[in-house]
Coordinates of C-alpha atoms in Angstrom, one line a residue:
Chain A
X1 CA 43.6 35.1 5.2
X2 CA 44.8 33.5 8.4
X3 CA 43.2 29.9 8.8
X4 CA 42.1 30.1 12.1
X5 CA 40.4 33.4 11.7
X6 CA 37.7 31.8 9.6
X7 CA 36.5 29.5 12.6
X8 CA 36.1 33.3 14.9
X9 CA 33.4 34.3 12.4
X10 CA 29.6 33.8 14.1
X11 CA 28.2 32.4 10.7
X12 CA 31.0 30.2 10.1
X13 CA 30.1 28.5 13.4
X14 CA 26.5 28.4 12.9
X15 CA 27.3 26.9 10.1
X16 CA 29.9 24.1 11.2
X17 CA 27.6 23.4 14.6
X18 CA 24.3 22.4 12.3
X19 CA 26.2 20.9 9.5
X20 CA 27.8 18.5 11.4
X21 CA 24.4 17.5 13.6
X22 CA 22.6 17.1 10.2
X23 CA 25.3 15.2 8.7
X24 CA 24.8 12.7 11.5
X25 CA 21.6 12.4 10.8
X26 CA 21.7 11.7 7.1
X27 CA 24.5 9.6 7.1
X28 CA 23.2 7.0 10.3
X29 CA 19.4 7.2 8.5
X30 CA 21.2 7.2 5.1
X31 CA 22.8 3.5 5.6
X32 CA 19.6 1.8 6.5
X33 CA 17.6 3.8 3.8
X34 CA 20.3 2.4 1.3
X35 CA 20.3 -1.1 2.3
X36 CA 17.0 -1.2 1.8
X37 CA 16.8 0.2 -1.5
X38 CA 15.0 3.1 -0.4
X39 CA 18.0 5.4 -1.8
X40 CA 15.8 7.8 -3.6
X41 CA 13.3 8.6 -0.7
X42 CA 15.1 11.1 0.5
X43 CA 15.0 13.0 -3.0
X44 CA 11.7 11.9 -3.1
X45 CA 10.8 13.7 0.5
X46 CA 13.2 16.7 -1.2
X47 CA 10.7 17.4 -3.5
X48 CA 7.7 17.0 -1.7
X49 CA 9.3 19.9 0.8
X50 CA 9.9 21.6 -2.3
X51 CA 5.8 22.1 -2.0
X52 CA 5.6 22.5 1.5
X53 CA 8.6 25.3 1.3
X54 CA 7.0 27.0 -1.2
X55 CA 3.4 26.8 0.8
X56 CA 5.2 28.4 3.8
X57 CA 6.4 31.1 1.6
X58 CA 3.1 31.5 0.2
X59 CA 1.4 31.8 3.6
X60 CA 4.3 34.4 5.1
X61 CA 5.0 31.3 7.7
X62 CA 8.2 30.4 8.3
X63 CA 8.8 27.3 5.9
X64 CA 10.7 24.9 7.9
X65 CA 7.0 24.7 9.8
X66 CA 4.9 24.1 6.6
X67 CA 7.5 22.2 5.3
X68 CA 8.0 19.3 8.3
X69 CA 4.3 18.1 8.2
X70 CA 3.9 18.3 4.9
X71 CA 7.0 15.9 4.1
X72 CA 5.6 13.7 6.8
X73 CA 2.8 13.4 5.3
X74 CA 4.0 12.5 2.4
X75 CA 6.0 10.0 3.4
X76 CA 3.5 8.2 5.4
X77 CA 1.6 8.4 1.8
X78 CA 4.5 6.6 -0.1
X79 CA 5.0 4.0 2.9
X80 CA 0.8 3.2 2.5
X81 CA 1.3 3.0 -1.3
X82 CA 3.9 0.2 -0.9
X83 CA 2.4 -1.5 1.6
X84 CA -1.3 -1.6 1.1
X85 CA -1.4 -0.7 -2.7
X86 CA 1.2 -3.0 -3.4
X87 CA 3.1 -0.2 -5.2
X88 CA 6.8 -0.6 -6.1
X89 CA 9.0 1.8 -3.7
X90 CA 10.6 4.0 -6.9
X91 CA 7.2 4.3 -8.0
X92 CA 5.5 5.5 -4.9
X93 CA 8.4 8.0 -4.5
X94 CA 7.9 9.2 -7.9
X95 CA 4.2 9.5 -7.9
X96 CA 4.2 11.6 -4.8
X97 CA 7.5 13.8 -5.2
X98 CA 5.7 14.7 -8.6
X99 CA 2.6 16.1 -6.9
X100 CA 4.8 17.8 -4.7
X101 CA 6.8 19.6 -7.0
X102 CA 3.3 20.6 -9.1
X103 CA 2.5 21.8 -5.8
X104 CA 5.4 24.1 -5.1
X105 CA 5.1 25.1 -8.6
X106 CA 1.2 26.2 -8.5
X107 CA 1.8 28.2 -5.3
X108 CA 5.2 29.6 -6.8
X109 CA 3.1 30.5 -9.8
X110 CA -0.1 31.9 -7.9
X111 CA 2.6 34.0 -6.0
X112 CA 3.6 35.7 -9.2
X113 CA 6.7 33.5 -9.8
X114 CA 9.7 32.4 -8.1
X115 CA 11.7 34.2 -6.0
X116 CA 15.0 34.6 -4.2
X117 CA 14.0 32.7 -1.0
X118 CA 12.6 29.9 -3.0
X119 CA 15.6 29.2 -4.8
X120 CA 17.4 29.7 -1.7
X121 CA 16.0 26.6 -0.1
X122 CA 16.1 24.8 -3.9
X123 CA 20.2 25.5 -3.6
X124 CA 20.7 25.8 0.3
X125 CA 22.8 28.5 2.2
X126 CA 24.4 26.9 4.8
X127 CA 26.4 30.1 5.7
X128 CA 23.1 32.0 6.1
X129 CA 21.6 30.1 8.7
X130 CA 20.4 31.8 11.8
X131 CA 21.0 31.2 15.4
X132 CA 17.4 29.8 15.7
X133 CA 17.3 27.5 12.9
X134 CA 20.8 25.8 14.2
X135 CA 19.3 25.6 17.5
X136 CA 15.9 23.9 15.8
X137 CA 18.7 21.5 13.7
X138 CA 20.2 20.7 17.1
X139 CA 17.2 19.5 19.2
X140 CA 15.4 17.6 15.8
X141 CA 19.0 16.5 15.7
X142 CA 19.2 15.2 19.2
X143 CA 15.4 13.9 18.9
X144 CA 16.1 11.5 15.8
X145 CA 19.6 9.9 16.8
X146 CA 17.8 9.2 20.4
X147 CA 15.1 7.1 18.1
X148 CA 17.7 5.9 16.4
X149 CA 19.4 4.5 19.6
X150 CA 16.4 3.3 21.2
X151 CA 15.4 1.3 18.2
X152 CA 18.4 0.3 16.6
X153 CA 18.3 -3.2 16.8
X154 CA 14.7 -3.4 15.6
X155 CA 16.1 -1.1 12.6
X156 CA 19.1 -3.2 12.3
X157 CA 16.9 -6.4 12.1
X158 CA 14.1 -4.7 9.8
X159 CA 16.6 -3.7 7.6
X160 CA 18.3 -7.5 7.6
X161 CA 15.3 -9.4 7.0
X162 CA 12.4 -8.2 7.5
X163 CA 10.2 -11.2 7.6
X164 CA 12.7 -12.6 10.5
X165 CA 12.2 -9.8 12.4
X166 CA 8.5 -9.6 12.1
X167 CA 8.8 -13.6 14.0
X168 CA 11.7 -11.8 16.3
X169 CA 8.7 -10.3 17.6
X170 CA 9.9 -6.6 16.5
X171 CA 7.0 -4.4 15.1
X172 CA 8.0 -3.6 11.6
X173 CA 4.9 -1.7 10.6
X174 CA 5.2 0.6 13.6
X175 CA 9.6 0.2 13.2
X176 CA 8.8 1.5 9.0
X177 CA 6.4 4.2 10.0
X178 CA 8.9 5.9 12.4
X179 CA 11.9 5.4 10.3
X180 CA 9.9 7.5 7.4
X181 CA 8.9 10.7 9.7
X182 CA 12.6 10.4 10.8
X183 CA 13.6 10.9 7.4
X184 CA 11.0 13.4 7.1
X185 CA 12.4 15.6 9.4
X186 CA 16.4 14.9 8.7
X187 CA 15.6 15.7 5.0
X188 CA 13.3 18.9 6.0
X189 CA 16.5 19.8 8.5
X190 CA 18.9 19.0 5.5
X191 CA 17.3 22.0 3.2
X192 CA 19.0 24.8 4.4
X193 CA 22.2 22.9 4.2
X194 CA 22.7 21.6 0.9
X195 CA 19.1 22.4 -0.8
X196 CA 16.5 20.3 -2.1
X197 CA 18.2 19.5 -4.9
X198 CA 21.3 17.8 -3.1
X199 CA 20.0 16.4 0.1
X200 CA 19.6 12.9 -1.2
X201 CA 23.7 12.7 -1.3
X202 CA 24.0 14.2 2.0
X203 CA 22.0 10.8 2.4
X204 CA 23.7 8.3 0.1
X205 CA 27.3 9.2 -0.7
X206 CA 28.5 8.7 2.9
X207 CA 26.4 5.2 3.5
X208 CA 28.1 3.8 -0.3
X209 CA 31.3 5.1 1.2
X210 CA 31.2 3.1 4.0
X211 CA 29.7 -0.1 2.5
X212 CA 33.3 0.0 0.5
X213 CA 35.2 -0.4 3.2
X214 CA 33.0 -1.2 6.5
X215 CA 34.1 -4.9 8.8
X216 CA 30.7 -4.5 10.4
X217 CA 27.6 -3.0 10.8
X218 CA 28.3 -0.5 13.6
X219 CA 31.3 -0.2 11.9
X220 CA 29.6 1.3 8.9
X221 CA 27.7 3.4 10.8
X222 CA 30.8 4.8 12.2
X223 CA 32.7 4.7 9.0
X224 CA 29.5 6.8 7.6
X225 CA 29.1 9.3 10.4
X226 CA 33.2 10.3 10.6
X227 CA 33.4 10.7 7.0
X228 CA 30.1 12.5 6.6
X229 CA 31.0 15.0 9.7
X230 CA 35.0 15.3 7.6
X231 CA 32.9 16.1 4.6
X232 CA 30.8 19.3 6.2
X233 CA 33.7 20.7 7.8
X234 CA 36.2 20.2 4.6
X235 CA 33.3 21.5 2.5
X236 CA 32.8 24.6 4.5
X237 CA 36.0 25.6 4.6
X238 CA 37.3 25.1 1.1
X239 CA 34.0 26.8 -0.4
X240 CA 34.4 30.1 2.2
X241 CA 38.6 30.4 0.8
X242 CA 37.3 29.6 -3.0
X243 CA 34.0 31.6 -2.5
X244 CA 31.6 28.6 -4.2
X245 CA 28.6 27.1 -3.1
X246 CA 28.9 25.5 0.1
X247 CA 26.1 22.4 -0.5
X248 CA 28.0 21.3 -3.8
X249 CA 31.5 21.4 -2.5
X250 CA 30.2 18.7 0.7
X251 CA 28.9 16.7 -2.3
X252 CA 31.9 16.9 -3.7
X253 CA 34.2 15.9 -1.0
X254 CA 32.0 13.1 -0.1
X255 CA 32.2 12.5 -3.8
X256 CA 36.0 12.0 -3.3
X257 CA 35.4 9.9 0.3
X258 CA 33.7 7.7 -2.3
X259 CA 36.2 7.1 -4.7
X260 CA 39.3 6.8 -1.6
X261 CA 37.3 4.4 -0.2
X262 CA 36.8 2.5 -3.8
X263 CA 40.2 2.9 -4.5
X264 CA 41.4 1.3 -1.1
X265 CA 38.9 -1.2 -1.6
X266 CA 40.5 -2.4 -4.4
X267 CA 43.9 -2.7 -3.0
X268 CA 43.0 -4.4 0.3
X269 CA 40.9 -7.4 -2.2
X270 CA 44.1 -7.6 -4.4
Chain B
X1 CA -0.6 -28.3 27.8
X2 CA 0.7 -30.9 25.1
X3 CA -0.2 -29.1 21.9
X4 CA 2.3 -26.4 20.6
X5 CA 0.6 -25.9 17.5
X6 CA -3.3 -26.6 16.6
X7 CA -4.6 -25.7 13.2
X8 CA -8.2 -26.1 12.5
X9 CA -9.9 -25.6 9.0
X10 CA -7.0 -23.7 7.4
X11 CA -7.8 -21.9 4.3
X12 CA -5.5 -19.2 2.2
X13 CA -5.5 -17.9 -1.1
X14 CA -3.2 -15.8 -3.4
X15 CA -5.8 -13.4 -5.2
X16 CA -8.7 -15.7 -5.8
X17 CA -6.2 -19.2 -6.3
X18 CA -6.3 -22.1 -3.7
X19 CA -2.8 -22.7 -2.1
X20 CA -4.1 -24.1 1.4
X21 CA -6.9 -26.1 1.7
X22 CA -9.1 -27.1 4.9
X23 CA -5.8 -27.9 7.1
X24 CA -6.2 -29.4 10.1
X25 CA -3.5 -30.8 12.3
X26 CA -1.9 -30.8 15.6
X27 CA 1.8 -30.6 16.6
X28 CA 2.9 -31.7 20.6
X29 CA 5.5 -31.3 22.7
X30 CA 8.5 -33.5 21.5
X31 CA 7.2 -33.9 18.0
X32 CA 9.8 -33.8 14.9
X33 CA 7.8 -33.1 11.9
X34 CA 8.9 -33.8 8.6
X35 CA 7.2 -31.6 5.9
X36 CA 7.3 -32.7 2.5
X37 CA 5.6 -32.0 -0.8
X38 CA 6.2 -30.9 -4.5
X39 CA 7.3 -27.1 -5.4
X40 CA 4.4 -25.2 -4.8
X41 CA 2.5 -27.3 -2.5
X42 CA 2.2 -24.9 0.1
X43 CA 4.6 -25.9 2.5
X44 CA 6.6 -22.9 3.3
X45 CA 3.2 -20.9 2.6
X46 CA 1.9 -22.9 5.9
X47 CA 4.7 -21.8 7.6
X48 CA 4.1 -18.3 6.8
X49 CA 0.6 -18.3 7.6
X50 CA 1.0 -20.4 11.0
X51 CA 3.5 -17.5 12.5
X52 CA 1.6 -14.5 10.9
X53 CA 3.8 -13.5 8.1
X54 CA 0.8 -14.5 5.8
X55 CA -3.3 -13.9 6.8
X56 CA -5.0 -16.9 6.4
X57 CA -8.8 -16.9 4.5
X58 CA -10.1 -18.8 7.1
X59 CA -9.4 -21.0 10.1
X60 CA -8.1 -20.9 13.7
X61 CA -4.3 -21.4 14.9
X62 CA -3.6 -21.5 18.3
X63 CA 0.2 -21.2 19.0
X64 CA 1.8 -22.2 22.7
X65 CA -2.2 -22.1 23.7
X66 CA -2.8 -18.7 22.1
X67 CA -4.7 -17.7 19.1
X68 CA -1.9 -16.9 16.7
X69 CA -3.0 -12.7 16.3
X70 CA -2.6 -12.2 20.0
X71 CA 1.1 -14.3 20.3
X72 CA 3.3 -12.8 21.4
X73 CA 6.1 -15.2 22.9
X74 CA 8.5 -14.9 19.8
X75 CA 11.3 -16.2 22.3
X76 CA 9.7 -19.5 21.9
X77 CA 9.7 -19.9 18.2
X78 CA 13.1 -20.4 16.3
X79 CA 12.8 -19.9 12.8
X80 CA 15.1 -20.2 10.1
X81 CA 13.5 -19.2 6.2
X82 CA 13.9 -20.4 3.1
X83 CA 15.1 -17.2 1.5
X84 CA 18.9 -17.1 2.5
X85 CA 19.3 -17.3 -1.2
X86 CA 18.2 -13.5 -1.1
X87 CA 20.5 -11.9 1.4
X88 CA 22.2 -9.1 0.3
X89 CA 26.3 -10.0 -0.3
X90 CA 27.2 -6.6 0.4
X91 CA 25.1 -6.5 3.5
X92 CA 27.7 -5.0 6.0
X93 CA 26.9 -7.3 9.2
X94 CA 29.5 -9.8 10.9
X95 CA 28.5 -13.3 11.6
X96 CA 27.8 -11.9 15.1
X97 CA 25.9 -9.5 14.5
X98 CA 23.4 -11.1 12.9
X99 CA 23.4 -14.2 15.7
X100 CA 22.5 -11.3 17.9
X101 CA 19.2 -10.6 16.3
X102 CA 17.8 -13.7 17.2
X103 CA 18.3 -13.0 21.0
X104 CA 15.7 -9.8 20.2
X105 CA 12.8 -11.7 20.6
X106 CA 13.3 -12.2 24.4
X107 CA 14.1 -8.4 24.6
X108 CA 12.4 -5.6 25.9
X109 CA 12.4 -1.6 25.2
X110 CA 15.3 -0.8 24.9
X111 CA 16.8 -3.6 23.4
X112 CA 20.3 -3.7 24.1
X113 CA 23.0 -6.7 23.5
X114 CA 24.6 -6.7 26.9
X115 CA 28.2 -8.8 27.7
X116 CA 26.2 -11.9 29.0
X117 CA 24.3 -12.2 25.4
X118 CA 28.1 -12.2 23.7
X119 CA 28.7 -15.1 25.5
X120 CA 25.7 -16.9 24.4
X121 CA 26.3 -16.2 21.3
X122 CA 29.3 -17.4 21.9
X123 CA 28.3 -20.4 23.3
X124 CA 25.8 -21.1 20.0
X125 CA 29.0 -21.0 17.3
X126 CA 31.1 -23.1 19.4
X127 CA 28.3 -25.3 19.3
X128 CA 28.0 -25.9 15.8
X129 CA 32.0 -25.3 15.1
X130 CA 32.2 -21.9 13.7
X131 CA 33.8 -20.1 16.3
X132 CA 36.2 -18.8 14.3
X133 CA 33.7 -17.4 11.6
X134 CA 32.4 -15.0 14.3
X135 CA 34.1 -11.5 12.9
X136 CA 33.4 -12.5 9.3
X137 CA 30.5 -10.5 7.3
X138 CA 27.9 -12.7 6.9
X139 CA 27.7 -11.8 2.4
X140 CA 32.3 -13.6 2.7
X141 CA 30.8 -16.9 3.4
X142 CA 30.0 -19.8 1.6
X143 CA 26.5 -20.8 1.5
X144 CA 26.4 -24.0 3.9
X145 CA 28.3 -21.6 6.4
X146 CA 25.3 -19.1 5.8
X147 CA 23.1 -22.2 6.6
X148 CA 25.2 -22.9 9.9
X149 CA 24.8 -19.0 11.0
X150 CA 21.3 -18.9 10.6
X151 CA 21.0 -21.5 12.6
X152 CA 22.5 -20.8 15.4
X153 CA 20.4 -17.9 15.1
X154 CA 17.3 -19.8 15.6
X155 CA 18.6 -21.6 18.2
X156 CA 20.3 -18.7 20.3
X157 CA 17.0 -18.3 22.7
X158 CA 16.6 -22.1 23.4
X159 CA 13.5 -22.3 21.7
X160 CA 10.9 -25.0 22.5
X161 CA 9.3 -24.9 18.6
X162 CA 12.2 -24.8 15.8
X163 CA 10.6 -23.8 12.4
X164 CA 12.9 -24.3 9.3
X165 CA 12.4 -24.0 5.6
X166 CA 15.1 -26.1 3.7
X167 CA 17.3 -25.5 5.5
X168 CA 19.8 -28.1 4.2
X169 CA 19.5 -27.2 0.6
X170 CA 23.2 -25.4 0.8
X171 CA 25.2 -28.2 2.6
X172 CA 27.6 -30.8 1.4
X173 CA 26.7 -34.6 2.5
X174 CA 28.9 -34.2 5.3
X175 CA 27.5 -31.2 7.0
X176 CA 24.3 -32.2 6.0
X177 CA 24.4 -35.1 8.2
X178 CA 25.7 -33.5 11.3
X179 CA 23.1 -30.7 10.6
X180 CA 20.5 -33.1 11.1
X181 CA 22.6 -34.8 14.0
X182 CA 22.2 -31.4 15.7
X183 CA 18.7 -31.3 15.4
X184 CA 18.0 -35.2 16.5
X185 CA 20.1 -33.7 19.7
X186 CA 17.9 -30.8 20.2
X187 CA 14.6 -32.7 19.7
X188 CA 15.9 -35.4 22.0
X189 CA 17.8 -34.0 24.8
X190 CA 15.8 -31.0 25.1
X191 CA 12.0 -31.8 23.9
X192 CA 12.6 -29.0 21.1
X193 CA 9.4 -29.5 18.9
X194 CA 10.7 -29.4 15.2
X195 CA 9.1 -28.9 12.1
X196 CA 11.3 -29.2 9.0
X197 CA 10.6 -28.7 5.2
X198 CA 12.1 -30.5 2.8
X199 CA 12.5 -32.4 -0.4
X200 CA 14.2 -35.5 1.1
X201 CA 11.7 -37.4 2.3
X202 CA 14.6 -40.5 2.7
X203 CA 16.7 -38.5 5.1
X204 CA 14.4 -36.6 7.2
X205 CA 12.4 -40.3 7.9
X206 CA 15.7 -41.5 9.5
X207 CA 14.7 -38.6 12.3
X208 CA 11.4 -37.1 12.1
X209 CA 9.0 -38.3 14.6
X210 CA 5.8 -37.8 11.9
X211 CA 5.8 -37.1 8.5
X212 CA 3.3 -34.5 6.9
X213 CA 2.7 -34.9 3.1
X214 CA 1.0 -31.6 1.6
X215 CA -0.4 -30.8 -1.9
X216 CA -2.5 -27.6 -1.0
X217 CA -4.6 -30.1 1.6
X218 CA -2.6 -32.4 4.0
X219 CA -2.5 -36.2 2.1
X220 CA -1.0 -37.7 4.8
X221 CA 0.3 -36.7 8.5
X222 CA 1.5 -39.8 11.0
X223 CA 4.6 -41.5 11.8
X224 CA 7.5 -43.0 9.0
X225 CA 6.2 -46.4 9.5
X226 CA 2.5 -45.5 9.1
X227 CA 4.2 -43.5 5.4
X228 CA 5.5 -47.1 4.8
X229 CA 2.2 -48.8 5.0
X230 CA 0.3 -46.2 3.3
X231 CA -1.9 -47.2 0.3
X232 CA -2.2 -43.5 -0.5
X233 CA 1.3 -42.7 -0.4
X234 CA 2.1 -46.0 -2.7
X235 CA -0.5 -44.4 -5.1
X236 CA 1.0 -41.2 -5.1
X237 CA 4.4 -41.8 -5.1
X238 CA 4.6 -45.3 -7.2
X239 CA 5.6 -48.5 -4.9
X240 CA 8.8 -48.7 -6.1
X241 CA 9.8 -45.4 -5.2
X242 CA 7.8 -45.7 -1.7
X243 CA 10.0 -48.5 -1.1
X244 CA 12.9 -47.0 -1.8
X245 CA 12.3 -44.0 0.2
X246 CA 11.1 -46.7 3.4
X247 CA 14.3 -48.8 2.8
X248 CA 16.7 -46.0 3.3
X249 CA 15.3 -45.8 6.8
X250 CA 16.5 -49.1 7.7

C-alpha cells in the first residue's frame, strides 16, 4: 500500500481532522486537571456518559445529545459534593461514575441487553465517524480552547494556589464550574475517538509527558498539545497498516511519549 | 479615609469550637502591625477571615471603606500565605510566571500579560536581587528563594495593605534581615500598611509600628513600647522573658 494513498481516503480524514481537535482539547484541559489531582474526573465523566450514551440509545436520539447534558450534570454534581459536602474529589468521582454506569446498565438491560452501538462508544471508532459528528467535534472544539484562552490566567492561577487567586480577585467558584462543563463536553467529544473506557489517557498520558520534560508552564501546554496531536496521527496510521484498534494504539504511542520523555529526563538530570 | 481595616465584634468557629473571639481593632494608613501569638491562636485564621477566604460567625469588616463581601479592589491587597510549604515541586511554572499572577488582580476580561507587565515584573526581581532566577521553575529553588518570589509577587501591583503569613520562616539570618529591611522601606517610603505574622516577637518590635498579641481574643494591640510596659504581657509572657524580648529592641 502506497503511504500517501491512505491520507486520499474520506474516513481517514474525518478521522485525522477530529482526532487532532479533540486531542487539543484533552491534552490543554488534561494538564490543569492533573495538577490539580483531578486525574480520574475524566474517567469519572467517562462513565457517567456511559449512562447518558446508553439513554440516547434507549430513546432512538442521537447519543452525543443525551450524553453532553447528562455528563454535565454530573459533573456539576461531583464539583457540589466537594465543595459543599466536603467530599474528597476520588470519592465524589467514584460515587457518581458508579450511578452512572448502574444507569447505562439498567437502560442497557430494559433494552433487552447490549448491543453493537453501545460497545461501539464503550471501545470508540474513530475511523467510523461521520462528516457531522467531526464538524460537531470542530465547533465544541473551537468553543472550549476559546474559554480556555479567555480564562487562562484565572485557570493558571486556580490551578497554582487557589486561595491566592481567590485574593487575586479571580472567581474560582465560577473559574471550577466552567472548567468541569469544559471537561464535560471534551470527554463527551472524546467517546467516539478512543471510547469510554480510554478517554481518561487521551487526558493524562500527554499532560505526565510533558511535566517530564516541560521549562514552563506554556511550555507544557505546548509540550502536551504537539505530542498529543503526534500521538493521533501516529496512532491512526499505524492501526489502519496493522488493522487494530485505533483508540488503543493512540494510548499506546502516548504510552511511548511517556517513557521518551522519562528516559530523556533522566539523562538531562545526570 | 485613615482606616484600611476596621473589625468590629469578630467571631469564627470551626464546627462548634471557638478560634476567634469578639475581635475588634482598627488598622490606618501607615501602620506596620506585628502579629504574634502561640500555634493555633488564630492568627493566620484572622487573616483568612478578614480577606474572605474564611466566613466569619459574626461581626463586621470593612476593608479600604467597604464591607469585606462587596470588595472588590484585590489590586490593593498584597498577600503572601503561610502555605509555601505546600507547593507542588513538580509544578511546571517559571519564577515569572508565577510573579505574573499577582499583576491579575488589577486585570480585567480578558486578562492578558502584555510587554509593559514583563517589565514590571522585571522591575520587582531586580528589586529584591533575583534577576537571574527569573527562567527557573519555581519547585528548583530553595525555600528562602521561594520566600523572595512570593514576594515580589505581593508586591508587583504596588499595594497599599501588604498581608503576610510567616513569611520569614524559610530564610537564613542574613536574608532574613534584608527581608525585613525591604519591608521597613515599603512601610516608610511608600505608606504601605503592613501586617506581618510571626513568632519573633524580638525582631518584628525593631520595625513594626504596633504589635497585636492574639490567643483566640486580642490580649494586647498598641505600640512596642506600650508591650514593654504591659502588666499583662509580663504576666503572660514571664518578666524575664518580656525583658528580653523589649531589650533586643534597643
Amino acid at each position: 500500500m502506497n503511504f500517501i494513498t491512505i491520507f486520499q481516503y474520506g474516513f481517514i480524514q474525518r478521522a485525522i481532522i477530529t482526532g487532532i481537535f479533540v486531542a487539543l482539547l484533552c491534552s490543554t484541559l488534561g494538564l490543569f486537571l492533573v495538577l490539580r489531582r483531578l486525574s480520574l474526573i475524566g474517567d469519572g465523566l467517562a462513565h457517567i456518559s456511559f449512562g447518558g450514551v446508553a439513554l440516547g440509545l434507549f430513546l432512538g436520539v442521537f447519543p452525543i445529545y443525551t450524553a453532553i447534558p447528562i455528563v454535565i450534570i454530573g459533573a456539576l454534581i461531583i464539583l457540589a459534593l466537594m465543595d459543599k459536602i466536603k467530599i474528597y474529589g476520588d470519592a465524589a468521582i467514584g460515587v457518581i461514575s458508579s450511578v452512572g454506569i448502574a444507569g447505562g446498565v439498567i437502560l442497557a438491560g430494559i433494552s433487552n441487553g447490549f448491543n453493537v452501538d453501545l460497545l461501539s462508544y464503550l471501545f470508540g471508532n474513530i475511523l467510523a465517524i461521520s462528516t457531522g459528528e467531526m464538524y460537531l467535534s470542530i465547533v465544541l472544539s473551537v468553543v472550549v480552547l476559546l474559554a480556555i484562552s479567555f480564562f487562562y490566567y484565572d485557570l493558571f492561577s486556580i490551578t497554582f494556589n487557589e486561595e491566592y487567586a481567590r485574593v487575586a480577585g479571580v472567581r474560582v467558584k465560577v473559574i471550577n464550574v466552567m472548567l468541569v462543563v469544559l471537561t464535560a463536553i471534551t470527554v463527551v467529544l472524546s467517546i467516539r475517538v478512543v471510547g469510554i473506557m480510554l478517554i481518561s489517557a487521551f487526558i493524562i498520558l500527554p499532560s505526565v509527558t510533558a511535566l517530564q520534560i516541560a521549562k514552563g508552564f506554556k511550555s507544557a501546554i505546548i509540550v502536551s498539545t504537539i505530542t498529543s496531536v503526534i500521538a493521533v496521527i501516529l496512532g491512526i496510521i499505524v492501526s489502519f497498516i496493522l488493522n487494530i484498534p485505533t483508540g488503543a494504539m493512540i494510548v499506546v504511542v502516548n504510552f511511548i511519549f511517556l517513557l521518551f520523555a522519562i528516559g530523556y529526563k533522566k539523562i538531562a538530570s545526570r | 479615609m485613615d482606616d484600611i481595616i476596621k473589625v468590629s465584634g469578630l467571631s469564627f468557629k470551626y464546627d462548634s469550637i471557638d478560634v476567634l473571639k469578639n475581635i475588634s481593632f482598627n488598622l490606618k494608613v501607615g501602620d506596620y502591625v506585628g502579629l504574634v501569638g502561640y500555634n493555633g491562636s488564630g492568627k493566620s485564621t484572622l487573616i483568612k477571615v478578614i480577606l474572605g477566604l474564611l466566613k466569619p460567625y459574626s461581626g463586621n469588616i470593612i476593608l479600604f471603606g467597604k464591607p469585606q463581601e462587596k470588595f472588590n479592589l484585590w489590586n490593593k491587597i498584597g498577600y503572601m500565605p503561610q502555605n509555601i510549604s505546600l507547593l507542588n515541586p513538580v509544578f511546571p511554572a517559571t519564577v515569572e510566571e508565577v510573579i505574573s499572577l499577582g499583576l491579575l488582580s488589577a486585570k480585567k476580561f480578558p486578562k492578558i500579560i502584555t510587554n509593559a507587565d514583563k517589565k514590571i515584573i522585571d522591575g520587582a526581581l531586580d528589586y529584591l536581587g533575583i534577576a537571574d532566577l527569573k527562567k527557573q521553575l519555581i519547585g528548583n529553588l530553595s525555600g528562602g528563594q521561594q520566600q523572595k518570589i512570593f514576594l515580589a509577587r505581593a508586591l508587583i501591583t504596588k499595594p497599599e495593605l501588604l498581608i503576610l503569613d510567616e513569611p520569614s520562616n524559610a530564610l537564613d539570618s542574613t536574608s532574613r534581615e534584608q527581608f525585613y529591611m525591604i519591608l521597613d522601606e515599603l512601610n516608610k517610603k511608600n505608606k504601605t500598611s503592613i501586617i506581618l505574622i510571626t513568632h519573633d516577637v524580638g525582631q518584628i518590635g525593631k520595625y513594626a509600628s504596633k504589635l497585636m498579641y492574639l490567643e483566640q481574643s486580642i490580649l494586647f494591640y498598641g505600640s512596642f513600647l506600650d508591650f514593654c510596659n504591659s502588666d499583662k504581657m509580663s504576666k503572660l509572657f514571664g518578666t524575664d522573658s518580656q525583658h528580653i524580648i523589649c531589650h533586643q529592641h534597643d
